Each structure stands twice: as structure tokens, then as C-alpha cells.
PDB file of C-alpha atoms in Angstrom:
ATOM      1  CA  MET A 710      48.157 -49.014  -5.144  1.00 73.00           C
ATOM      2  CA  ALA A 711      50.841 -47.184  -3.457  1.00 88.00           C
ATOM      3  CA  PRO A 712      50.592 -46.591   0.507  1.00 93.00           C
ATOM      4  CA  LEU A 713      48.569 -42.863   1.356  1.00 97.00           C
ATOM      5  CA  HIS A 714      51.910 -41.526   3.756  1.00 98.00           C
ATOM      6  CA  LEU A 715      50.162 -39.958   6.608  1.00 98.00           C
ATOM      7  CA  THR A 716      51.845 -38.233  10.016  1.00 98.00           C
ATOM      8  CA  PHE A 717      50.226 -38.519  13.007  1.00 98.00           C
ATOM      9  CA  ALA A 718      51.277 -36.977  16.356  1.00 98.00           C
ATOM     10  CA  SER A 719      50.540 -38.545  19.700  1.00 98.00           C
ATOM     11  CA  GLY A 720      52.213 -39.266  23.237  1.00 98.00           C
ATOM     12  CA  LEU A 721      53.672 -42.458  23.056  1.00 98.00           C
ATOM     13  CA  TYR A 722      51.577 -44.599  25.181  1.00 98.00           C
ATOM     14  CA  ASP A 723      51.996 -48.062  25.663  1.00 97.00           C
ATOM     15  CA  ARG A 724      48.912 -48.519  23.362  1.00 98.00           C
ATOM     16  CA  MET A 725      50.821 -46.574  20.914  1.00 98.00           C
ATOM     17  CA  VAL A 726      53.858 -48.432  21.216  1.00 98.00           C
ATOM     18  CA  PRO A 727      52.982 -50.780  18.054  1.00 98.00           C
ATOM     19  CA  LEU A 728      51.907 -48.340  15.845  1.00 98.00           C
ATOM     20  CA  ALA A 729      54.836 -46.489  16.116  1.00 98.00           C
ATOM     21  CA  THR A 730      57.363 -49.350  15.609  1.00 98.00           C
ATOM     22  CA  GLY A 731      55.834 -50.157  12.415  1.00 97.00           C
ATOM     23  CA  GLU A 732      54.383 -53.435  14.226  1.00 98.00           C
ATOM     24  CA  ILE A 733      50.991 -52.507  13.471  1.00 98.00           C
ATOM     25  CA  ARG A 734      50.741 -51.212  10.278  1.00 97.00           C
ATOM     26  CA  PRO A 735      47.225 -49.576   8.860  1.00 97.00           C
ATOM     27  CA  LYS A 736      46.356 -50.798   5.545  1.00 96.00           C
ATOM     28  CA  GLY A 737      47.431 -48.814   2.611  1.00 96.00           C
ATOM     29  CA  ILE A 738      48.812 -46.270   5.128  1.00 97.00           C
ATOM     30  CA  ASP A 739      52.249 -45.277   5.512  1.00 97.00           C
ATOM     31  CA  LEU A 740      52.035 -43.854   8.980  1.00 98.00           C
ATOM     32  CA  ASN A 741      54.972 -41.393   9.948  1.00 98.00           C
ATOM     33  CA  PHE A 742      54.402 -41.553  14.254  1.00 98.00           C
ATOM     34  CA  LEU A 743      55.577 -38.442  15.625  1.00 98.00           C
ATOM     35  CA  ASP A 744      55.868 -38.616  19.006  1.00 98.00           C
ATOM     36  CA  ILE A 745      55.066 -35.362  21.091  1.00 97.00           C
ATOM     37  CA  THR A 746      55.556 -35.481  24.809  1.00 94.00           C
ATOM     38  CA  HIS A 747      53.144 -32.772  26.163  1.00 92.00           C
ATOM     39  CA  PRO A 748      49.393 -32.980  24.793  1.00 94.00           C
ATOM     40  CA  ARG A 749      48.983 -29.122  24.563  1.00 91.00           C
ATOM     41  CA  ASP A 750      51.576 -29.187  21.573  1.00 94.00           C
ATOM     42  CA  VAL A 751      50.665 -31.319  19.834  1.00 96.00           C
ATOM     43  CA  PHE A 752      46.388 -29.947  20.510  1.00 95.00           C
ATOM     44  CA  ASP A 753      47.890 -26.353  19.454  1.00 93.00           C
ATOM     45  CA  ARG A 754      49.839 -27.356  16.337  1.00 95.00           C
ATOM     46  CA  MET A 755      47.192 -29.341  14.754  1.00 96.00           C
ATOM     47  CA  VAL A 756      44.273 -26.699  15.837  1.00 94.00           C
ATOM     48  CA  GLY A 757      46.269 -23.893  15.619  1.00 91.00           C
ATOM     49  CA  ASP A 758      48.228 -24.745  11.926  1.00 91.00           C
ATOM     50  CA  GLN A 759      47.305 -28.066  10.810  1.00 95.00           C
ATOM     51  CA  GLU A 760      50.856 -29.440  10.985  1.00 97.00           C
ATOM     52  CA  PHE A 761      49.338 -32.923  10.875  1.00 98.00           C
ATOM     53  CA  ASP A 762      47.263 -35.382   9.070  1.00 98.00           C
ATOM     54  CA  LEU A 763      45.822 -36.746  11.978  1.00 98.00           C
ATOM     55  CA  SER A 764      46.484 -36.118  15.605  1.00 98.00           C
ATOM     56  CA  GLU A 765      45.820 -36.812  19.361  1.00 98.00           C
ATOM     57  CA  LEU A 766      43.425 -34.209  20.446  1.00 98.00           C
ATOM     58  CA  SER A 767      41.114 -32.221  22.969  1.00 96.00           C
ATOM     59  CA  SER A 768      38.012 -34.199  23.496  1.00 97.00           C
ATOM     60  CA  SER A 769      36.396 -30.941  24.939  1.00 96.00           C
ATOM     61  CA  GLU A 770      38.132 -28.822  22.143  1.00 95.00           C
ATOM     62  CA  TYR A 771      37.075 -31.059  19.545  1.00 97.00           C
ATOM     63  CA  ILE A 772      33.738 -31.006  20.068  1.00 98.00           C
ATOM     64  CA  THR A 773      33.252 -27.304  20.851  1.00 97.00           C
ATOM     65  CA  ARG A 774      34.715 -26.236  17.281  1.00 96.00           C
ATOM     66  CA  PHE A 775      32.257 -29.255  15.768  1.00 97.00           C
ATOM     67  CA  VAL A 776      29.088 -28.054  17.323  1.00 97.00           C
ATOM     68  CA  ALA A 777      30.308 -24.540  16.601  1.00 96.00           C
ATOM     69  CA  GLY A 778      30.551 -25.499  12.822  1.00 96.00           C
ATOM     70  CA  ASP A 779      33.754 -25.850  13.031  1.00 96.00           C
ATOM     71  CA  LYS A 780      34.369 -29.255  10.676  1.00 96.00           C
ATOM     72  CA  THR A 781      38.496 -28.462   9.686  1.00 97.00           C
ATOM     73  CA  PHE A 782      38.847 -32.127  11.690  1.00 98.00           C
ATOM     74  CA  VAL A 783      36.528 -35.383  11.898  1.00 98.00           C
ATOM     75  CA  ALA A 784      37.343 -37.820  15.032  1.00 98.00           C
ATOM     76  CA  ILE A 785      37.231 -41.128  14.925  1.00 98.00           C
ATOM     77  CA  PRO A 786      36.089 -43.182  18.219  1.00 98.00           C
ATOM     78  CA  VAL A 787      39.966 -43.960  19.147  1.00 98.00           C
ATOM     79  CA  PHE A 788      40.637 -42.458  22.671  1.00 98.00           C
ATOM     80  CA  PRO A 789      44.291 -42.511  24.055  1.00 98.00           C
ATOM     81  CA  SER A 790      43.975 -40.609  27.121  1.00 98.00           C
ATOM     82  CA  ARG A 791      41.480 -41.096  29.830  1.00 98.00           C
ATOM     83  CA  ALA A 792      41.433 -40.969  33.210  1.00 98.00           C
ATOM     84  CA  PHE A 793      39.866 -40.592  36.463  1.00 98.00           C
ATOM     85  CA  ARG A 794      40.440 -36.524  37.964  1.00 97.00           C
ATOM     86  CA  HIS A 795      39.192 -36.823  41.293  1.00 98.00           C
ATOM     87  CA  SER A 796      43.122 -36.829  42.175  1.00 97.00           C
ATOM     88  CA  PHE A 797      43.891 -33.716  40.593  1.00 98.00           C
ATOM     89  CA  ILE A 798      41.825 -31.497  42.250  1.00 98.00           C
ATOM     90  CA  ALA A 799      43.789 -29.991  45.511  1.00 98.00           C
ATOM     91  CA  VAL A 800      43.013 -27.822  48.092  1.00 98.00           C
ATOM     92  CA  ASN A 801      44.450 -25.498  50.718  1.00 98.00           C
ATOM     93  CA  THR A 802      42.944 -26.977  54.069  1.00 98.00           C
ATOM     94  CA  ASN A 803      42.850 -23.618  55.652  1.00 98.00           C
ATOM     95  CA  LEU A 804      39.921 -22.840  53.433  1.00 98.00           C
ATOM     96  CA  VAL A 805      38.321 -26.185  52.299  1.00 98.00           C
ATOM     97  CA  LYS A 806      37.597 -29.071  54.407  1.00 97.00           C
ATOM     98  CA  LYS A 807      35.038 -30.582  51.956  1.00 98.00           C
ATOM     99  CA  PRO A 808      33.600 -30.106  48.366  1.00 98.00           C
ATOM    100  CA  GLY A 809      30.915 -27.712  49.355  1.00 98.00           C
ATOM    101  CA  ASP A 810      33.460 -25.282  50.762  1.00 98.00           C
ATOM    102  CA  LEU A 811      34.415 -24.796  47.131  1.00 98.00           C
ATOM    103  CA  ASN A 812      31.466 -22.453  46.558  1.00 98.00           C
ATOM    104  CA  GLY A 813      31.907 -18.622  46.164  1.00 98.00           C
ATOM    105  CA  LYS A 814      35.683 -19.958  46.287  1.00 98.00           C
ATOM    106  CA  LYS A 815      38.368 -18.508  43.502  1.00 98.00           C
ATOM    107  CA  ILE A 816      39.662 -21.734  42.376  1.00 98.00           C
ATOM    108  CA  GLY A 817      42.658 -22.317  39.919  1.00 98.00           C
ATOM    109  CA  VAL A 818      42.557 -23.732  36.421  1.00 98.00           C
ATOM    110  CA  GLN A 819      45.109 -23.916  33.960  1.00 96.00           C
ATOM    111  CA  LEU A 820      42.761 -23.429  30.602  1.00 94.00           C
ATOM    112  CA  TYR A 821      38.925 -23.445  31.897  1.00 96.00           C
ATOM    113  CA  THR A 822      38.054 -25.107  28.676  1.00 94.00           C
ATOM    114  CA  MET A 823      40.743 -28.015  28.965  1.00 95.00           C
ATOM    115  CA  THR A 824      38.677 -31.576  29.203  1.00 97.00           C
ATOM    116  CA  ALA A 825      40.143 -32.436  32.381  1.00 97.00           C
ATOM    117  CA  ALA A 826      38.431 -29.547  34.161  1.00 98.00           C
ATOM    118  CA  VAL A 827      35.613 -30.040  32.222  1.00 98.00           C
ATOM    119  CA  TRP A 828      35.044 -33.574  34.086  1.00 98.00           C
ATOM    120  CA  GLN A 829      36.125 -32.179  37.216  1.00 98.00           C
ATOM    121  CA  ARG A 830      33.682 -29.745  36.857  1.00 98.00           C
ATOM    122  CA  GLY A 831      30.890 -31.568  35.568  1.00 98.00           C
ATOM    123  CA  ILE A 832      31.945 -34.138  38.905  1.00 98.00           C
ATOM    124  CA  LEU A 833      31.705 -31.450  41.531  1.00 98.00           C
ATOM    125  CA  GLN A 834      28.564 -30.486  40.163  1.00 98.00           C
ATOM    126  CA  HIS A 835      26.641 -33.494  39.405  1.00 98.00           C
ATOM    127  CA  GLU A 836      28.014 -35.662  42.943  1.00 97.00           C
ATOM    128  CA  TYR A 837      28.976 -32.932  45.042  1.00 97.00           C
ATOM    129  CA  GLY A 838      26.721 -30.569  44.514  1.00 98.00           C
ATOM    130  CA  VAL A 839      28.821 -27.327  44.110  1.00 98.00           C
ATOM    131  CA  ASN A 840      27.572 -24.603  42.389  1.00 98.00           C
ATOM    132  CA  LEU A 841      29.878 -23.949  38.950  1.00 98.00           C
ATOM    133  CA  ASP A 842      28.585 -20.031  39.100  1.00 97.00           C
ATOM    134  CA  SER A 843      29.578 -19.291  42.370  1.00 98.00           C
ATOM    135  CA  VAL A 844      33.051 -20.049  41.600  1.00 98.00           C
ATOM    136  CA  GLU A 845      35.401 -17.595  40.579  1.00 98.00           C
ATOM    137  CA  TRP A 846      38.005 -19.407  37.857  1.00 98.00           C
ATOM    138  CA  ILE A 847      42.516 -18.607  37.471  1.00 97.00           C
ATOM    139  CA  GLU A 848      43.221 -18.990  34.764  1.00 97.00           C
ATOM    140  CA  GLY A 849      47.625 -20.073  34.656  1.00 95.00           C
ATOM    141  CA  LYS A 850      50.373 -22.417  34.345  1.00 94.00           C
ATOM    142  CA  MET A 851      50.580 -24.299  37.233  1.00 93.00           C
ATOM    143  CA  GLU A 852      54.395 -24.497  37.360  1.00 90.00           C
ATOM    144  CA  GLY A 853      54.813 -20.937  36.497  1.00 87.00           C
ATOM    145  CA  PRO A 854      53.258 -17.403  35.944  1.00 89.00           C
ATOM    146  CA  GLY A 855      51.932 -16.730  32.579  1.00 83.00           C
ATOM    147  CA  ALA A 856      49.362 -18.425  30.743  1.00 82.00           C
ATOM    148  CA  HIS A 857      49.021 -22.835  29.894  1.00 83.00           C
ATOM    149  CA  GLY A 858      50.493 -23.456  26.133  1.00 70.00           C
ATOM    150  CA  LYS A 859      49.241 -20.614  23.157  1.00 73.00           C
ATOM    151  CA  PRO A 860      45.567 -22.413  22.829  1.00 71.00           C
ATOM    152  CA  SER A 861      42.864 -20.983  20.857  1.00 72.00           C
ATOM    153  CA  ALA A 862      40.107 -22.074  22.659  1.00 77.00           C
ATOM    154  CA  LEU A 863      36.560 -20.826  21.450  1.00 83.00           C
ATOM    155  CA  PRO A 864      35.153 -18.382  24.111  1.00 88.00           C
ATOM    156  CA  THR A 865      32.064 -19.456  25.986  1.00 91.00           C
ATOM    157  CA  LEU A 866      28.235 -18.702  24.807  1.00 91.00           C
ATOM    158  CA  ARG A 867      27.415 -17.254  28.152  1.00 90.00           C
ATOM    159  CA  PRO A 868      29.177 -14.927  30.864  1.00 92.00           C
ATOM    160  CA  VAL A 869      31.292 -17.307  33.208  1.00 95.00           C
ATOM    161  CA  ASN A 870      33.769 -15.030  35.689  1.00 96.00           C
ATOM    162  CA  ILE A 871      37.078 -16.215  34.150  1.00 96.00           C
ATOM    163  CA  THR A 872      40.624 -14.278  35.783  1.00 95.00           C
ATOM    164  CA  ARG A 873      43.989 -14.471  33.898  1.00 95.00           C
ATOM    165  CA  ASN A 874      46.982 -14.998  36.822  1.00 95.00           C
ATOM    166  CA  ASP A 875      48.186 -11.603  36.380  1.00 91.00           C
ATOM    167  CA  ASN A 876      50.579 -11.836  38.787  1.00 92.00           C
ATOM    168  CA  ALA A 877      53.805 -11.359  37.020  1.00 92.00           C
ATOM    169  CA  GLU A 878      56.012 -14.103  40.219  1.00 94.00           C
ATOM    170  CA  LYS A 879      53.366 -16.859  41.262  1.00 96.00           C
ATOM    171  CA  SER A 880      51.733 -19.517  39.382  1.00 97.00           C
ATOM    172  CA  LEU A 881      48.649 -21.435  40.430  1.00 98.00           C
ATOM    173  CA  SER A 882      50.220 -23.751  42.786  1.00 98.00           C
ATOM    174  CA  ASP A 883      52.371 -20.511  44.497  1.00 97.00           C
ATOM    175  CA  LEU A 884      48.750 -18.772  44.439  1.00 98.00           C
ATOM    176  CA  LEU A 885      47.255 -21.898  46.321  1.00 98.00           C
ATOM    177  CA  ALA A 886      50.243 -22.555  48.855  1.00 98.00           C
ATOM    178  CA  ASP A 887      50.015 -18.823  49.878  1.00 98.00           C
ATOM    179  CA  GLY A 888      45.896 -18.624  50.447  1.00 98.00           C
ATOM    180  CA  GLU A 889      45.457 -16.364  47.102  1.00 98.00           C
ATOM    181  CA  ILE A 890      43.486 -19.060  45.931  1.00 98.00           C
ATOM    182  CA  ALA A 891      41.728 -22.273  47.904  1.00 98.00           C
ATOM    183  CA  ALA A 892      41.739 -24.971  44.964  1.00 98.00           C
ATOM    184  CA  THR A 893      42.888 -25.970  42.376  1.00 98.00           C
ATOM    185  CA  ILE A 894      41.351 -28.428  38.937  1.00 98.00           C
ATOM    186  CA  GLY A 895      43.118 -29.522  35.698  1.00 96.00           C
ATOM    187  CA  ALA A 896      45.038 -32.086  34.444  1.00 94.00           C
ATOM    188  CA  ASP A 897      47.973 -31.139  36.717  1.00 94.00           C
ATOM    189  CA  PRO A 898      48.548 -31.520  40.444  1.00 96.00           C
ATOM    190  CA  PRO A 899      50.251 -28.040  42.034  1.00 97.00           C
ATOM    191  CA  THR A 900      53.786 -28.438  42.667  1.00 95.00           C
ATOM    192  CA  CYS A 901      53.179 -27.533  45.988  1.00 97.00           C
ATOM    193  CA  LEU A 902      51.246 -30.536  46.615  1.00 97.00           C
ATOM    194  CA  GLY A 903      53.320 -33.027  49.353  1.00 93.00           C
ATOM    195  CA  LYS A 904      55.317 -30.012  50.149  1.00 95.00           C
ATOM    196  CA  ALA A 905      53.359 -27.511  51.710  1.00 96.00           C
ATOM    197  CA  SER A 906      51.522 -29.526  54.686  1.00 97.00           C
ATOM    198  CA  HIS A 907      48.246 -27.053  54.714  1.00 98.00           C
ATOM    199  CA  VAL A 908      47.828 -28.198  50.748  1.00 98.00           C
ATOM    200  CA  GLN A 909      45.996 -31.451  50.295  1.00 98.00           C
ATOM    201  CA  ARG A 910      44.400 -33.398  47.872  1.00 98.00           C
ATOM    202  CA  LEU A 911      40.426 -32.632  48.423  1.00 98.00           C
ATOM    203  CA  PHE A 912      39.707 -36.555  48.299  1.00 98.00           C
ATOM    204  CA  PRO A 913      42.560 -38.269  49.847  1.00 97.00           C
ATOM    205  CA  ASP A 914      40.858 -41.384  49.522  1.00 97.00           C
ATOM    206  CA  PHE A 915      40.541 -40.976  45.629  1.00 97.00           C
ATOM    207  CA  ARG A 916      41.273 -44.513  44.382  1.00 97.00           C
ATOM    208  CA  ASN A 917      38.207 -45.939  46.284  1.00 97.00           C
ATOM    209  CA  GLU A 918      36.334 -42.352  45.045  1.00 97.00           C
ATOM    210  CA  GLU A 919      37.395 -42.821  41.406  1.00 98.00           C
ATOM    211  CA  LYS A 920      35.916 -46.579  41.623  1.00 97.00           C
ATOM    212  CA  SER A 921      33.024 -45.515  43.183  1.00 97.00           C
ATOM    213  CA  TYR A 922      32.335 -43.522  40.486  1.00 98.00           C
ATOM    214  CA  PHE A 923      32.568 -45.954  37.887  1.00 98.00           C
ATOM    215  CA  GLN A 924      30.552 -48.503  39.628  1.00 97.00           C
ATOM    216  CA  ARG A 925      27.599 -45.473  39.673  1.00 96.00           C
ATOM    217  CA  THR A 926      28.005 -43.970  36.551  1.00 97.00           C
ATOM    218  CA  GLY A 927      29.649 -46.882  34.561  1.00 97.00           C
ATOM    219  CA  VAL A 928      31.870 -43.330  33.294  1.00 98.00           C
ATOM    220  CA  PHE A 929      35.468 -43.782  33.015  1.00 98.00           C
ATOM    221  CA  PRO A 930      36.466 -40.113  31.195  1.00 98.00           C
ATOM    222  CA  ILE A 931      37.511 -39.698  28.138  1.00 98.00           C
ATOM    223  CA  MET A 932      40.013 -36.908  27.921  1.00 98.00           C
ATOM    224  CA  HIS A 933      41.362 -37.251  24.150  1.00 98.00           C
ATOM    225  CA  LEU A 934      40.825 -38.917  21.234  1.00 98.00           C
ATOM    226  CA  VAL A 935      41.677 -38.997  17.074  1.00 98.00           C
ATOM    227  CA  ALA A 936      41.409 -35.927  14.929  1.00 98.00           C
ATOM    228  CA  ILE A 937      41.554 -36.561  11.228  1.00 98.00           C
ATOM    229  CA  ARG A 938      42.063 -33.632   8.517  1.00 98.00           C
ATOM    230  CA  ARG A 939      38.164 -34.109   7.233  1.00 97.00           C
ATOM    231  CA  GLU A 940      39.629 -33.200   3.828  1.00 97.00           C
ATOM    232  CA  LEU A 941      41.999 -35.847   3.909  1.00 97.00           C
ATOM    233  CA  CYS A 942      39.402 -37.914   5.191  1.00 96.00           C
ATOM    234  CA  GLU A 943      36.304 -37.163   2.441  1.00 96.00           C
ATOM    235  CA  GLN A 944      39.309 -37.461  -0.120  1.00 96.00           C
ATOM    236  CA  HIS A 945      39.872 -40.993   1.113  1.00 96.00           C
ATOM    237  CA  ARG A 946      37.111 -42.378   3.028  1.00 94.00           C
ATOM    238  CA  TRP A 947      38.556 -45.726   3.797  1.00 96.00           C
ATOM    239  CA  ILE A 948      40.670 -44.120   6.219  1.00 97.00           C
ATOM    240  CA  ALA A 949      39.072 -43.292   9.157  1.00 97.00           C
ATOM    241  CA  SER A 950      38.115 -47.317   8.781  1.00 97.00           C
ATOM    242  CA  SER A 951      42.195 -48.577   8.230  1.00 97.00           C
ATOM    243  CA  LEU A 952      43.458 -46.560  10.945  1.00 98.00           C
ATOM    244  CA  TYR A 953      40.529 -47.414  13.722  1.00 98.00           C
ATOM    245  CA  GLU A 954      41.390 -50.384  12.715  1.00 97.00           C
ATOM    246  CA  ALA A 955      44.786 -50.360  13.627  1.00 98.00           C
ATOM    247  CA  PHE A 956      44.642 -48.309  16.873  1.00 98.00           C
ATOM    248  CA  ASP A 957      42.200 -51.160  17.779  1.00 98.00           C
ATOM    249  CA  GLU A 958      45.294 -53.673  17.287  1.00 98.00           C
ATOM    250  CA  SER A 959      47.906 -51.764  18.959  1.00 98.00           C
ATOM    251  CA  LYS A 960      45.896 -51.316  21.936  1.00 98.00           C
ATOM    252  CA  GLU A 961      45.280 -54.744  21.952  1.00 97.00           C
ATOM    253  CA  ILE A 962      48.467 -55.462  21.785  1.00 97.00           C
ATOM    254  CA  ALA A 963      49.532 -53.365  24.800  1.00 97.00           C
ATOM    255  CA  ARG A 964      47.128 -55.036  26.580  1.00 96.00           C
ATOM    256  CA  ARG A 965      47.957 -58.454  26.450  1.00 96.00           C
ATOM    257  CA  ARG A 966      51.867 -57.310  26.839  1.00 96.00           C
ATOM    258  CA  MET A 967      50.323 -55.628  29.933  1.00 95.00           C
ATOM    259  CA  ASN A 968      48.747 -59.029  31.373  1.00 94.00           C
ATOM    260  CA  PHE A 969      51.866 -60.456  31.231  1.00 94.00           C
ATOM    261  CA  THR A 970      53.446 -61.188  34.604  1.00 93.00           C
ATOM    262  CA  GLY A 971      56.409 -62.976  34.327  1.00 93.00           C
ATOM    263  CA  ALA A 972      58.748 -60.092  34.128  1.00 93.00           C
ATOM    264  CA  LEU A 973      56.813 -56.765  34.928  1.00 92.00           C
ATOM    265  CA  ARG A 974      56.947 -54.723  31.951  1.00 91.00           C
ATOM    266  CA  TYR A 975      56.553 -51.239  33.816  1.00 94.00           C
ATOM    267  CA  MET A 976      57.850 -49.923  37.084  1.00 96.00           C
ATOM    268  CA  LEU A 977      55.034 -51.104  38.730  1.00 95.00           C
ATOM    269  CA  PRO A 978      55.856 -53.489  41.895  1.00 96.00           C
ATOM    270  CA  TRP A 979      52.400 -54.186  42.614  1.00 96.00           C
ATOM    271  CA  LEU A 980      51.082 -54.653  38.845  1.00 96.00           C
ATOM    272  CA  SER A 981      49.493 -58.177  39.844  1.00 96.00           C
ATOM    273  CA  ALA A 982      47.356 -56.742  42.199  1.00 96.00           C
ATOM    274  CA  ASP A 983      46.508 -53.788  40.049  1.00 96.00           C
ATOM    275  CA  LEU A 984      45.640 -56.115  36.929  1.00 97.00           C
ATOM    276  CA  ASP A 985      43.047 -58.144  39.454  1.00 97.00           C
ATOM    277  CA  GLU A 986      41.070 -55.252  40.295  1.00 97.00           C
ATOM    278  CA  ILE A 987      41.236 -53.674  36.805  1.00 96.00           C
ATOM    279  CA  GLN A 988      39.221 -56.710  35.900  1.00 97.00           C
ATOM    280  CA  GLU A 989      37.042 -56.830  38.695  1.00 97.00           C
ATOM    281  CA  VAL A 990      36.077 -53.790  38.423  1.00 97.00           C
ATOM    282  CA  PHE A 991      35.539 -53.147  34.213  1.00 97.00           C
ATOM    283  CA  GLY A 992      36.432 -56.978  32.757  1.00 95.00           C
ATOM    284  CA  ASP A 993      38.682 -57.500  30.261  1.00 93.00           C
ATOM    285  CA  ASP A 994      38.609 -54.270  28.743  1.00 95.00           C
ATOM    286  CA  CYS A 995      39.400 -51.306  30.855  1.00 97.00           C
ATOM    287  CA  TRP A 996      40.030 -49.166  28.094  1.00 97.00           C
ATOM    288  CA  PRO A 997      37.279 -49.418  25.229  1.00 97.00           C
ATOM    289  CA  TYR A 998      37.309 -48.048  21.601  1.00 98.00           C
ATOM    290  CA  GLY A 999      34.418 -47.366  19.402  1.00 97.00           C
ATOM    291  CA  VAL A1000      30.883 -45.463  20.007  1.00 97.00           C
ATOM    292  CA  ASP A1001      28.527 -47.686  21.716  1.00 96.00           C
ATOM    293  CA  SER A1002      31.116 -48.956  24.466  1.00 97.00           C
ATOM    294  CA  ASN A1003      31.791 -45.445  25.343  1.00 98.00           C
ATOM    295  CA  ARG A1004      28.240 -44.242  24.939  1.00 98.00           C
ATOM    296  CA  ARG A1005      27.669 -42.975  28.533  1.00 98.00           C
ATOM    297  CA  THR A1006      30.800 -41.472  29.072  1.00 98.00           C
ATOM    298  CA  LEU A1007      30.744 -39.330  25.766  1.00 98.00           C
ATOM    299  CA  GLU A1008      26.960 -38.291  26.045  1.00 98.00           C
ATOM    300  CA  SER A1009      28.074 -36.526  29.538  1.00 98.00           C
ATOM    301  CA  LEU A1010      30.899 -35.156  28.083  1.00 98.00           C
ATOM    302  CA  VAL A1011      28.135 -32.995  26.227  1.00 98.00           C
ATOM    303  CA  GLN A1012      26.070 -32.408  28.795  1.00 98.00           C
ATOM    304  CA  TYR A1013      28.951 -31.061  30.800  1.00 98.00           C
ATOM    305  CA  LEU A1014      29.923 -29.104  28.217  1.00 98.00           C
ATOM    306  CA  HIS A1015      26.731 -27.753  27.035  1.00 98.00           C
ATOM    307  CA  GLU A1016      25.767 -27.176  31.038  1.00 97.00           C
ATOM    308  CA  GLN A1017      28.949 -25.388  31.461  1.00 97.00           C
ATOM    309  CA  GLY A1018      28.789 -22.896  28.567  1.00 96.00           C
ATOM    310  CA  MET A1019      30.757 -24.274  26.369  1.00 97.00           C
ATOM    311  CA  ILE A1020      28.667 -25.213  23.300  1.00 97.00           C
ATOM    312  CA  GLU A1021      25.071 -24.421  22.564  1.00 97.00           C
ATOM    313  CA  ARG A1022      23.057 -27.643  22.312  1.00 97.00           C
ATOM    314  CA  THR A1023      23.977 -31.250  22.580  1.00 97.00           C
ATOM    315  CA  VAL A1024      24.525 -33.527  19.784  1.00 97.00           C
ATOM    316  CA  ALA A1025      23.831 -37.198  19.411  1.00 97.00           C
ATOM    317  CA  ILE A1026      27.707 -39.130  19.550  1.00 98.00           C
ATOM    318  CA  GLU A1027      27.889 -40.330  16.063  1.00 97.00           C
ATOM    319  CA  GLU A1028      27.502 -37.072  14.556  1.00 97.00           C
ATOM    320  CA  LEU A1029      30.727 -36.747  15.874  1.00 98.00           C
ATOM    321  CA  PHE A1030      32.503 -39.559  14.779  1.00 98.00           C
ATOM    322  CA  ALA A1031      33.283 -40.377  11.139  1.00 97.00           C
ATOM    323  CA  PRO A1032      31.903 -44.344  10.347  1.00 95.00           C
ATOM    324  CA  VAL A1033      33.946 -46.870  10.800  1.00 94.00           C
ATOM    325  CA  ARG A1034      33.781 -50.534  10.075  1.00 84.00           C
ATOM    326  CA  PRO A1035      35.955 -53.253   9.895  1.00 67.00           C
ATOM    327  CA  ALA A1036      39.076 -53.252   6.655  1.00 59.00           C
ATOM    328  CA  SER A1037      38.678 -56.144   4.334  1.00 57.00           C
ATOM    329  CA  PHE A1038      40.140 -54.255   1.866  1.00 54.00           C
ATOM    330  CA  SER A1039      43.367 -55.216   0.642  1.00 57.00           C
ATOM    331  CA  PHE A1040      46.818 -53.720  -1.075  1.00 52.00           C
TER     332      PHE A1040
END
């Protein structure tokens, strides 16, 4: 049987490198790895035009479409991107000193529906008591005027106070520095952070804040998952397991290489100390794949999407993912 030729679009994360180089090959699949740096480009091309057979995809975008009845894609429990997002919340300190000061304010966000913002809002609500309904959300680019990408996000299911940044000369970062908005959240910090003295992180000691959050909740936020065109998966039901196994093997190789400190693989001078801390906090694998290892995180994301008016109901996590099992076949 000839291998199935599939195209996969993703950022070239360390856990993807063995797949991209061909060191790891999914069983029965000839995988064409497309390295696309900006995730928004991948999402827009996958959701808008289905340019790829599979790609990394925004977790919130996938779940909202799935719950709304759009079953164009099916996910496998592989998570190319995860990030704690406390450090990405920036504030104008003339207006905001503590999380509670965000109530009733204008907050900039690249895209209300983006996964990073879903997590940040959920954390602000549940961990710090911020009333999300009191906030006016200003959508736009962080680094320039206009919109963030060309998303085809679904509308919210209940009224949310969202305003587009219609200032033709100012970015969200500019609005924050000028005091026209009180804070920004999202996937990127504002460019004025570190330049304007009155713009600071809401959580200056974010590393310990994020560690404490994980130790309390067991949640390491998932940003992106891997989505496959459903028609392809239904035609070749074995590919979900073959791909999952290959992604997992690729990640394990990257993890082992990261832990080799005889010669530092990454430009992180204190990598050894970081690795010790990661082991202490997370154990052997800080980046697990699979449903069961990520159930609490995924359930939190689904809860936040429901609370924030993006899905009409919560959904069992198993519904979201194709079943995967060890690919014991050979070609």
C-alpha cells in the first residue's frame, strides 16, 4: 500500500522538528510539513479555505465551531502550543493597580474569541473576581491600526460589549500608553511595555503567580490543538492514531534533547535551573498529549467558553477528539 500524502501546517516548535526533518515519519503517511510562523495565518487559511489536510488550530475556534454543529474538522489530542498567560496582561498603572481595578474599564484584545483571551478572562474572573460583564472590550491589532488577521470567528451567543478599534492611527498598544484603554490582554504583549514607564504587567512576579496557579488547579493552558479535515479522517480512519503516535514520538525526542545539558541546545543561559524547576513543578512531562492527561485543562477551557457566551452548552471532552490508539499496523 502506497503511503498517503498529507500536508500539515504548523509553527516549527521544538516538539515538531523531528517530524519536519523526517526523523519521525507517521506510519502509512508521507507528511509534507509546512512551517508557517504566525498561527493566525495558519488558522485563517485552514478554516477559511481548508488549504491543508491537517494543521495546528486555535482550540477555542475549533471547539466553538464543533459545538455550533460545524464538523468540518476533527481534532486529535496533540497540543502544539500551550502557555500561561498571566504575563501577557498589561495595564496602564495610572488607571489600574490591581485586578479588581479592571472592573468597568476598557480593555484591548486582539480578538475577543482568541484562545489566549478566553483563558485570561477566565482566570481574571475565577481567580481574581473580575466582573467580565462590566468591561468594554476593544478589538484590534496590538502593533498597528486595524483588525487582527482575517478571522472567520463565530458571533457570541449573548450580548458582549465589544467595540472595534476604529482609530486609523493608533494600535491597541498606543491606546494603552495614551490612557484611552486601561489594559490589554491577548497573545502578544503591547509594544509599549518596557518603553512607557506607566505601562506594566498586571502581575510583575508572573512566574510565581503562574506556578501558584498551576499548583492550585493543575491547569497548564492549552492554546492550539491539531485538527484534521473530517472527510479525510472518515475515509482513512487509521490516520488519527498514526499521526498521534508520530506527534508523541516527535515530542519525546525534543524533550530528551532539551534535557541534555552537556551543550545547551537553546539560548537559555540558566536552562539547567529551569529544567530542575520544571521537574519539581510538573514531573517528567510538562507537555503531555492525550485526553486523560489534559482533562482538567480541557474542561476548564470548555467551561470558560460557555461562561463567556461562545458556546451554547458544555460538551464532554471525548466528543471533541477522534479516538486514538497505538498504531500497531505496518506498511
